[in-house]
Amino acid sequence: MASVLIALGGNVGDVRATFPKAISNICGMTQGALLARSSDYATPPWGDEQQARFVNACIEIETSLDPHALLFTLHKIEKKFGRDRANETRWGPRTLDLDLLAYDDVRIDKPELTLPHARLFERAFVLVPLAEIAPGRVIAGRRVKDALAGLSTDGIERLPELA
């Protein structure tokens, strides 16, 4: 079994209602066990800044799926929730974005999959929720909380728990 970190994001529709359903799909379709789930965070858009704020969160799961099969499954789940990767704007609005951040200590550098995630250490909107569930996790030689300490967290706001 591998320990896997996944980022969830979105800014179209009721994202906070989508997350629990997406997490349920992730665990079911990967025969995975949910080990940890961060709070939800409202975050400023990244890349294309002329759009609505995002909601972001991170989860840790345990799964026996290999990284490529896991990525395929995550893309299938995104599509189920309305994401159309083929026809969307890069860094634009989306219903659900699932990013495979880390898979144990595996390193892969292929066009279809880079592990750990190529821009993980540039993105406070990922590192803030990740630091909540795995502050001491070392990814590519860097501890999550140390990587976050070097970034601005301006505009990132922890959202209250849903009733």
Tab-separated table of C-alpha atoms in Angstrom:
chain	number	residue	atom	x	y	z
A	1	MET	CA	0.000	0.000	0.000
A	2	ALA	CA	1.199	3.488	-0.875
A	3	SER	CA	0.634	6.698	1.061
A	4	VAL	CA	-0.704	9.215	-1.454
A	5	LEU	CA	-1.340	12.942	-1.141
A	6	ILE	CA	-4.026	14.477	-3.357
A	7	ALA	CA	-5.073	18.122	-3.699
A	8	LEU	CA	-8.691	19.037	-4.410
A	9	GLY	CA	-9.779	22.347	-5.858
A	10	GLY	CA	-12.577	24.043	-7.711
A	11	ASN	CA	-14.419	27.327	-8.210
A	12	VAL	CA	-17.517	26.401	-10.243
A	13	GLY	CA	-20.722	25.222	-8.584
A	14	ASP	CA	-21.026	24.134	-4.944
A	15	VAL	CA	-17.421	23.005	-4.540
A	16	ARG	CA	-17.731	22.288	-0.832
A	17	ALA	CA	-20.622	19.905	-1.534
A	18	THR	CA	-18.605	18.291	-4.346
A	19	PHE	CA	-15.550	17.504	-2.186
A	20	PRO	CA	-17.123	14.817	0.068
A	21	LYS	CA	-18.652	13.115	-2.972
A	22	ALA	CA	-15.339	13.273	-4.848
A	23	ILE	CA	-13.446	11.881	-1.830
A	24	SER	CA	-15.957	9.048	-1.583
A	25	ASN	CA	-15.399	8.317	-5.289
A	26	ILE	CA	-11.621	8.455	-4.860
A	27	CYS	CA	-11.679	5.959	-1.998
A	28	GLY	CA	-14.178	3.693	-3.733
A	29	MET	CA	-12.591	3.693	-7.179
A	30	THR	CA	-9.032	3.231	-5.864
A	31	GLN	CA	-9.968	0.704	-3.157
A	32	GLY	CA	-8.285	3.310	-0.981
A	33	ALA	CA	-8.595	4.214	2.664
A	34	LEU	CA	-8.890	7.861	3.690
A	35	LEU	CA	-6.146	8.563	6.236
A	36	ALA	CA	-6.542	12.345	6.590
A	37	ARG	CA	-8.578	15.255	5.225
A	38	SER	CA	-7.748	18.913	5.633
A	39	SER	CA	-10.171	21.729	6.232
A	40	ASP	CA	-11.478	23.604	3.204
A	41	TYR	CA	-9.734	26.862	2.329
A	42	ALA	CA	-10.885	29.812	0.222
A	43	THR	CA	-7.948	30.831	-1.961
A	44	PRO	CA	-7.230	33.473	-4.585
A	45	PRO	CA	-7.133	32.230	-8.195
A	46	TRP	CA	-3.696	31.303	-9.529
A	47	GLY	CA	-2.522	31.782	-13.110
A	48	ASP	CA	-5.653	33.368	-14.608
A	49	GLU	CA	-6.585	35.753	-11.806
A	50	GLN	CA	-9.780	37.105	-13.449
A	51	GLN	CA	-12.100	34.460	-11.990
A	52	ALA	CA	-13.853	33.448	-8.781
A	53	ARG	CA	-11.912	32.391	-5.687
A	54	PHE	CA	-11.213	28.693	-5.356
A	55	VAL	CA	-11.904	26.263	-2.579
A	56	ASN	CA	-8.942	23.963	-1.887
A	57	ALA	CA	-8.304	20.994	0.388
A	58	CYS	CA	-5.942	18.013	0.616
A	59	ILE	CA	-6.374	14.381	1.505
A	60	GLU	CA	-4.064	11.505	2.275
A	61	ILE	CA	-5.150	8.056	1.175
A	62	GLU	CA	-3.644	4.619	1.200
A	63	THR	CA	-4.023	2.623	-2.022
A	64	SER	CA	-2.470	-0.280	-3.878
A	65	LEU	CA	-3.107	1.291	-7.311
A	66	ASP	CA	0.080	2.219	-9.155
A	67	PRO	CA	0.634	5.950	-9.854
A	68	HIS	CA	-0.454	5.838	-13.516
A	69	ALA	CA	-3.665	3.921	-12.744
A	70	LEU	CA	-4.355	6.332	-9.884
A	71	LEU	CA	-3.914	9.385	-12.148
A	72	PHE	CA	-6.246	7.810	-14.733
A	73	THR	CA	-8.832	7.227	-11.997
A	74	LEU	CA	-8.536	10.818	-10.706
A	75	HIS	CA	-9.113	12.156	-14.229
A	76	LYS	CA	-12.153	9.884	-14.580
A	77	ILE	CA	-13.572	11.289	-11.314
A	78	GLU	CA	-12.946	14.888	-12.459
A	79	LYS	CA	-14.887	14.145	-15.651
A	80	LYS	CA	-17.743	12.612	-13.644
A	81	PHE	CA	-18.034	15.930	-11.776
A	82	GLY	CA	-18.116	18.011	-14.963
A	83	ARG	CA	-14.486	18.783	-15.759
A	84	ASP	CA	-13.529	18.732	-19.429
A	85	ARG	CA	-9.726	18.832	-19.551
A	86	ALA	CA	-9.690	18.789	-23.371
A	87	ASN	CA	-11.701	22.022	-23.729
A	88	GLU	CA	-10.784	24.107	-20.706
A	89	THR	CA	-8.590	27.148	-20.259
A	90	ARG	CA	-5.257	26.468	-18.529
A	91	TRP	CA	-5.592	27.551	-14.876
A	92	GLY	CA	-9.162	28.609	-15.624
A	93	PRO	CA	-12.449	27.945	-13.833
A	94	ARG	CA	-13.287	24.325	-13.016
A	95	THR	CA	-15.786	22.223	-11.114
A	96	LEU	CA	-13.164	19.859	-9.710
A	97	ASP	CA	-9.404	19.626	-9.949
A	98	LEU	CA	-7.659	16.579	-8.478
A	99	ASP	CA	-3.870	16.761	-8.390
A	100	LEU	CA	-1.675	13.825	-7.456
A	101	LEU	CA	0.917	15.526	-5.239
A	102	ALA	CA	3.018	12.645	-3.931
A	103	TYR	CA	2.971	8.859	-4.028
A	104	ASP	CA	5.189	7.491	-1.239
A	105	ASP	CA	8.689	8.655	-2.235
A	106	VAL	CA	8.236	7.748	-5.900
A	107	ARG	CA	9.812	10.046	-8.480
A	108	ILE	CA	8.454	10.029	-12.021
A	109	ASP	CA	9.228	12.538	-14.759
A	110	LYS	CA	7.131	11.727	-17.812
A	111	PRO	CA	4.939	13.955	-19.992
A	112	GLU	CA	1.749	12.406	-18.579
A	113	LEU	CA	2.851	12.261	-14.934
A	114	THR	CA	5.393	14.058	-12.770
A	115	LEU	CA	5.864	12.990	-9.156
A	116	PRO	CA	6.085	14.721	-6.867
A	117	HIS	CA	3.827	17.343	-8.497
A	118	ALA	CA	5.991	19.773	-10.493
A	119	ARG	CA	4.608	22.998	-8.962
A	120	LEU	CA	3.840	21.734	-5.454
A	121	PHE	CA	6.389	23.970	-3.709
A	122	GLU	CA	5.210	27.118	-5.585
A	123	ARG	CA	1.595	26.881	-4.464
A	124	ALA	CA	0.581	28.090	-1.018
A	125	PHE	CA	-3.036	27.160	-1.860
A	126	VAL	CA	-1.882	23.529	-1.876
A	127	LEU	CA	0.714	23.703	0.892
A	128	VAL	CA	-1.606	25.360	3.454
A	129	PRO	CA	-4.125	22.468	3.540
A	130	LEU	CA	-1.314	19.945	3.077
A	131	ALA	CA	0.554	21.353	6.091
A	132	GLU	CA	-2.610	20.877	8.148
A	133	ILE	CA	-2.602	17.087	7.574
A	134	ALA	CA	1.077	16.317	6.883
A	135	PRO	CA	3.339	19.106	8.199
A	136	GLY	CA	6.304	16.809	8.760
A	137	ARG	CA	5.998	14.858	5.512
A	138	VAL	CA	9.192	15.072	3.480
A	139	ILE	CA	8.624	15.355	-0.265
A	140	ALA	CA	11.602	15.572	-2.617
A	141	GLY	CA	13.838	16.357	0.363
A	142	ARG	CA	11.658	19.199	1.681
A	143	ARG	CA	9.409	19.126	4.727
A	144	VAL	CA	5.924	20.441	3.877
A	145	LYS	CA	5.818	23.001	6.707
A	146	ASP	CA	9.280	24.316	5.751
A	147	ALA	CA	8.263	24.712	2.096
A	148	LEU	CA	5.142	26.619	3.181
A	149	ALA	CA	7.182	28.945	5.416
A	150	GLY	CA	8.851	30.358	2.293
A	151	LEU	CA	5.584	31.381	0.593
A	152	SER	CA	3.028	34.140	1.089
A	153	THR	CA	-0.331	32.918	2.364
A	154	ASP	CA	-2.079	36.257	1.700
A	155	GLY	CA	-5.728	35.784	0.799
A	156	ILE	CA	-5.915	32.159	1.981
A	157	GLU	CA	-8.683	31.700	4.515
A	158	ARG	CA	-9.686	28.578	6.411
A	159	LEU	CA	-13.412	28.029	5.972
A	160	PRO	CA	-15.664	27.007	8.862
A	161	GLU	CA	-16.716	23.371	9.116
A	162	LEU	CA	-19.955	22.575	7.322
A	163	ALA	CA	-22.871	21.622	9.552
